[in-house]
mmCIF file of N, CA and C in Angstrom:
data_model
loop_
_atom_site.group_PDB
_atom_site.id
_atom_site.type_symbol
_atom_site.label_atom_id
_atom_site.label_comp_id
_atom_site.label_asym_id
_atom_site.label_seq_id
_atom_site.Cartn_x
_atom_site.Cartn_y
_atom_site.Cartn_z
ATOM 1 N N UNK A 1 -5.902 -4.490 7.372
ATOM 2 C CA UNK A 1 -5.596 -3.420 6.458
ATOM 3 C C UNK A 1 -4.130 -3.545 6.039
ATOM 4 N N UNK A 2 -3.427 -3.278 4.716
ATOM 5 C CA UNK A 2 -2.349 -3.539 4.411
ATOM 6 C C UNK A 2 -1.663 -2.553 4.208
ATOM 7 N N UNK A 3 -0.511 -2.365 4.242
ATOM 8 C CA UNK A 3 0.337 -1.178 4.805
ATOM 9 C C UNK A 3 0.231 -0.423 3.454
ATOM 10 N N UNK A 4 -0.159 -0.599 2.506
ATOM 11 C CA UNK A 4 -0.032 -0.457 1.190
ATOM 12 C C UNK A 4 -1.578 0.835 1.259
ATOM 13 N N UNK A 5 -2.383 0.404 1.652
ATOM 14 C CA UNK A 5 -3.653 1.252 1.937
ATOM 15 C C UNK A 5 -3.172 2.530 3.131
ATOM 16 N N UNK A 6 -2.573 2.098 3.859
ATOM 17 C CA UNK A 6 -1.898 2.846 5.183
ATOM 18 C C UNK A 6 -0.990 4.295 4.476
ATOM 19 N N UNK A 7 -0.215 3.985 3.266
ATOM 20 C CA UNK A 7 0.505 4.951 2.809
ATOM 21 C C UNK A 7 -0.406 5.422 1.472
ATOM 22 N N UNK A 8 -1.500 4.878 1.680
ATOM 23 C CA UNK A 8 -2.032 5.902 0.566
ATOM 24 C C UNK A 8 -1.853 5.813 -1.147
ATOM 25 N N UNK A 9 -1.913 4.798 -1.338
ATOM 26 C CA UNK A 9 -1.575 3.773 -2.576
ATOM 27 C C UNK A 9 -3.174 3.212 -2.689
ATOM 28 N N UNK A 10 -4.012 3.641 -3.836
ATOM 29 C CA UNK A 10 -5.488 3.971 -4.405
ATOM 30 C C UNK A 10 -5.964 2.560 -4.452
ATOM 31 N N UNK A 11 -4.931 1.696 -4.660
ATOM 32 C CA UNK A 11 -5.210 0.548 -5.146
ATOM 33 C C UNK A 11 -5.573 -0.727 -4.249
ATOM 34 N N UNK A 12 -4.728 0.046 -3.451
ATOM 35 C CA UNK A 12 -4.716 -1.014 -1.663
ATOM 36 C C UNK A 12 -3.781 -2.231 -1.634
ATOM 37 N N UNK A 13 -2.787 -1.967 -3.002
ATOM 38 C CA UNK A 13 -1.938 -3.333 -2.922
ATOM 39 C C UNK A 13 -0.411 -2.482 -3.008
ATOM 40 N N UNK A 14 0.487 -3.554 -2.129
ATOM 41 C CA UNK A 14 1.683 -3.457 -1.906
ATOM 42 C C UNK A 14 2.483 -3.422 -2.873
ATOM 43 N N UNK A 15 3.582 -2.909 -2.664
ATOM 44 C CA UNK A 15 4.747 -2.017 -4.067
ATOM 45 C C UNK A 15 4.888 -3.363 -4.574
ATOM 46 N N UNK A 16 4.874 -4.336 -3.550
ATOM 47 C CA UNK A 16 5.601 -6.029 -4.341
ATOM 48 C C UNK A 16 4.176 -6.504 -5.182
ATOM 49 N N UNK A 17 3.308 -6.552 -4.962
ATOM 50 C CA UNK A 17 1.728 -7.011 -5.946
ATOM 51 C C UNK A 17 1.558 -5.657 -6.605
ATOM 52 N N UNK A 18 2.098 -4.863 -6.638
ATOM 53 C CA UNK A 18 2.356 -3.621 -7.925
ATOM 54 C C UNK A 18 2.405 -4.287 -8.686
ATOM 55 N N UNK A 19 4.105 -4.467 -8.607
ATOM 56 C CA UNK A 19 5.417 -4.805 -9.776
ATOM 57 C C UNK A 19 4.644 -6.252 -10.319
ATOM 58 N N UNK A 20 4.319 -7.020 -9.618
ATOM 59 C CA UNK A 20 3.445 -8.527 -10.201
ATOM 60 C C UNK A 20 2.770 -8.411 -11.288
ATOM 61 N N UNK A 21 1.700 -7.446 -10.556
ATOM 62 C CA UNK A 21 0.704 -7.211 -11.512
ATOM 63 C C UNK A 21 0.856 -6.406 -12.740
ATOM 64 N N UNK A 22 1.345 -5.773 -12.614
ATOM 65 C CA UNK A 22 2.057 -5.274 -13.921
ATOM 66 C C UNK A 22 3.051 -5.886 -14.928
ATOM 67 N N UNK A 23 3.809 -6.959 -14.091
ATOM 68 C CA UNK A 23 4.204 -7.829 -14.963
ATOM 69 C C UNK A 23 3.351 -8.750 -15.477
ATOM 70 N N UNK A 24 2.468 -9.566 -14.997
ATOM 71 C CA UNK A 24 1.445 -10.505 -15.262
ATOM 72 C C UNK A 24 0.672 -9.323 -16.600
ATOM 73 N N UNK A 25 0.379 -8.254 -16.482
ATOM 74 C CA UNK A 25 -0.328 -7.440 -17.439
ATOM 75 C C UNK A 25 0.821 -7.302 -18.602
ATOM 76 N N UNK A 26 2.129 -6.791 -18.573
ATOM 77 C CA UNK A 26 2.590 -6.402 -19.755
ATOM 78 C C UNK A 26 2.816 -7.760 -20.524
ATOM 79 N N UNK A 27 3.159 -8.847 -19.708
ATOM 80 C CA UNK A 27 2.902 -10.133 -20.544
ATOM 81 C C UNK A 27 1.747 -11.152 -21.737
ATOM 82 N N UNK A 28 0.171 -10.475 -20.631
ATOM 83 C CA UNK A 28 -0.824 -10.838 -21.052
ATOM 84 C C UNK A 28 -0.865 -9.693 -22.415
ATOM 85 N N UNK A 29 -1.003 -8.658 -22.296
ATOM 86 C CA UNK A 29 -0.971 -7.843 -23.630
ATOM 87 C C UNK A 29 0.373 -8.001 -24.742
ATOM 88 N N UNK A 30 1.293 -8.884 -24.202
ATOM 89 C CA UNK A 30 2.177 -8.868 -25.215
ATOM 90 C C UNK A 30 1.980 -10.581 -25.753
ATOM 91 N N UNK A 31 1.250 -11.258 -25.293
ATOM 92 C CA UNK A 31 0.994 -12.456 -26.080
ATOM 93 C C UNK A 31 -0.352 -12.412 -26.294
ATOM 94 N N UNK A 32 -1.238 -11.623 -26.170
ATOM 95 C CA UNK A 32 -2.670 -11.030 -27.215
ATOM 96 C C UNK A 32 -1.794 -10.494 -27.915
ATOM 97 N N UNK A 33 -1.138 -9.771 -27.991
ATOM 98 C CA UNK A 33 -0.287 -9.269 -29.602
ATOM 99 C C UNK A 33 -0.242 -9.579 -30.674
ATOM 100 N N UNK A 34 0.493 -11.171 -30.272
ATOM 101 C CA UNK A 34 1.302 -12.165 -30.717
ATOM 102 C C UNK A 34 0.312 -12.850 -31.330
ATOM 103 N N UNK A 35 -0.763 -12.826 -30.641
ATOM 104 C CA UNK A 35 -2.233 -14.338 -31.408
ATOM 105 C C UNK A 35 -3.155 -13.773 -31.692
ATOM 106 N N UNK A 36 -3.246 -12.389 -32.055
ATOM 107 C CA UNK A 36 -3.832 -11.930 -33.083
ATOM 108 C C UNK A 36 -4.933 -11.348 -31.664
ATOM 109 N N UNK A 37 -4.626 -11.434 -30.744
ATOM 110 C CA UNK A 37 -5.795 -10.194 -29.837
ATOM 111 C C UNK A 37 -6.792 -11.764 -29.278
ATOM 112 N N UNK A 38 -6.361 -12.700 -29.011
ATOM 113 C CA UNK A 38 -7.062 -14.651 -28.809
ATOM 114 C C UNK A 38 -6.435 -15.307 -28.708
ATOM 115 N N UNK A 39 -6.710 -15.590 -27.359
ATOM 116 C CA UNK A 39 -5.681 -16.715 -26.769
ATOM 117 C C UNK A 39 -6.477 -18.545 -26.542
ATOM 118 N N UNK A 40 -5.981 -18.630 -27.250
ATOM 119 C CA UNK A 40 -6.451 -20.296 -27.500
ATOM 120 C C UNK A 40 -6.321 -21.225 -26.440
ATOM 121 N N UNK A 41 -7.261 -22.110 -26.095
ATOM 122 C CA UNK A 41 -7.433 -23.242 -24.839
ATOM 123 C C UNK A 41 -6.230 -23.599 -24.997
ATOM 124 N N UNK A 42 -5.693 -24.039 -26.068
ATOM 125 C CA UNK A 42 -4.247 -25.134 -26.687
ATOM 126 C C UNK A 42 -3.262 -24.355 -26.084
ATOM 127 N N UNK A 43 -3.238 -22.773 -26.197
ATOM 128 C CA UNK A 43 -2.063 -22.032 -25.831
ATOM 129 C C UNK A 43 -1.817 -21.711 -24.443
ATOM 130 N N UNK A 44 -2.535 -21.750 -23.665
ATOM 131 C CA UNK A 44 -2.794 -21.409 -22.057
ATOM 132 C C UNK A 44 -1.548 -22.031 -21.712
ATOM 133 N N UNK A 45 -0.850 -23.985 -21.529
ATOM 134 C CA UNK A 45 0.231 -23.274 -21.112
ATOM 135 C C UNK A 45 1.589 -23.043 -21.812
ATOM 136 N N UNK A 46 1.177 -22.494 -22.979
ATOM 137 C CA UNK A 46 2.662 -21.609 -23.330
ATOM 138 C C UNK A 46 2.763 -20.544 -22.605
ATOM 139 N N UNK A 47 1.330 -19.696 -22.879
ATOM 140 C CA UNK A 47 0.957 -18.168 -21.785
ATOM 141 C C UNK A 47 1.358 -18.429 -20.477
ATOM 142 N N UNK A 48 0.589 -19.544 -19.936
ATOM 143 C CA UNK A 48 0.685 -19.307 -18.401
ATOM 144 C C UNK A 48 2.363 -19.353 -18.193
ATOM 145 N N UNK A 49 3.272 -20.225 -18.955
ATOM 146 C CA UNK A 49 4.876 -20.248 -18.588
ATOM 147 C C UNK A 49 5.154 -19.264 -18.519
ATOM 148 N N UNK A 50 5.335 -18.368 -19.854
ATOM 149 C CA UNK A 50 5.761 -16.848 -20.286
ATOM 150 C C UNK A 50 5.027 -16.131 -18.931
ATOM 151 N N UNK A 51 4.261 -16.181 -18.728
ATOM 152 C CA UNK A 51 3.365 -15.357 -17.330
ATOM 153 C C UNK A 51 4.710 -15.389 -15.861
ATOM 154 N N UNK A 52 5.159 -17.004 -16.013
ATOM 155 C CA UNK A 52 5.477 -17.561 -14.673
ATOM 156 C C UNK A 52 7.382 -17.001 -14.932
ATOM 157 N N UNK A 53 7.382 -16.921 -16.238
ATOM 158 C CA UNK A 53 8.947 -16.171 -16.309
ATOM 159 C C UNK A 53 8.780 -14.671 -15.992
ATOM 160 N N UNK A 54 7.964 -14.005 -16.544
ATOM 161 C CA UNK A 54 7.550 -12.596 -16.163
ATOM 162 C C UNK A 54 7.689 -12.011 -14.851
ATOM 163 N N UNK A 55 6.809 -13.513 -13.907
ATOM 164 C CA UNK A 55 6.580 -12.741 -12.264
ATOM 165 C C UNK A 55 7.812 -13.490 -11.671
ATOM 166 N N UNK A 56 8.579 -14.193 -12.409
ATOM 167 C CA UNK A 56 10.045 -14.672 -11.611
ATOM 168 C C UNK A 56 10.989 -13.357 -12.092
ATOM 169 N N UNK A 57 10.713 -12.365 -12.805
ATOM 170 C CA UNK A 57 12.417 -12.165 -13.209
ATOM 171 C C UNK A 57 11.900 -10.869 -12.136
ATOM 172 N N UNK A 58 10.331 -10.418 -12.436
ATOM 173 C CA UNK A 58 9.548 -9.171 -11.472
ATOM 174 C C UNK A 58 10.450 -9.573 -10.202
ATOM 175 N N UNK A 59 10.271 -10.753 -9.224
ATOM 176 C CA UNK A 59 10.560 -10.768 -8.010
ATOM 177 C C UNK A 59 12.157 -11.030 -7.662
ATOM 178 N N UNK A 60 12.718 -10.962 -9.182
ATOM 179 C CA UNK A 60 14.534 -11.167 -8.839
ATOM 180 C C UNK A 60 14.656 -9.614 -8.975
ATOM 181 N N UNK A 61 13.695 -8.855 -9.497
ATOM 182 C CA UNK A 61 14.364 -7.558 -9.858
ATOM 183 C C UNK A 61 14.064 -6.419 -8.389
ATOM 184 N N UNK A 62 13.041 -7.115 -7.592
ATOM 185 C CA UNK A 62 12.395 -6.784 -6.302
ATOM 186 C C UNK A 62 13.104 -6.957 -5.183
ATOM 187 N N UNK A 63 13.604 -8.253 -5.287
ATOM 188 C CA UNK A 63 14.631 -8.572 -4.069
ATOM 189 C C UNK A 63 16.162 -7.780 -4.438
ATOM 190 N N UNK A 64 16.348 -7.764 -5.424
ATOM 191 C CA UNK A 64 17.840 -6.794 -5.887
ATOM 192 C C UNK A 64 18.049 -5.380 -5.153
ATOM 193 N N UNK A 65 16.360 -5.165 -4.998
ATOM 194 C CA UNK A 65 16.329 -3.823 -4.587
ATOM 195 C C UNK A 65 16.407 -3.316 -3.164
ATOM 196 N N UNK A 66 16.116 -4.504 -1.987
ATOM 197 C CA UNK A 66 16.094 -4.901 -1.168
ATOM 198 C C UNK A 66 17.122 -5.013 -0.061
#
């Protein structure tokens, strides 16, 4: 059981796979934006980079807090 379920957080995931996932999400909806609501085989890894800058700056802004 993860301490995250322990304090009563609906979701059962930890404040740090919060902030992830929410970054991984505001990214994915902001490059469906961008390509018209379709993300193309060709584009996956521009997305997946932009994804991998998203959950790096998430976990510099996590450890800051720390």
């Amino acid at each position: 059981m993860s301490d995250a379920y322990v304090v009563g957080n609906p979701d059962g995931l930890s404040p740090l796979l919060v902030e992830l996932r929410d970054a991984v999400a505001r990214e994915l909806h902001a490059q469906l934006a961008m390509r018209g609501e379709r993300i193309e085989l060709a584009d996956l890894p521009e997305v997946s980079y932009q994804v991998t800058i998203q959950v790096e700056r998430a976990l510099r802004a996590w450890r800051a807090t720390r």
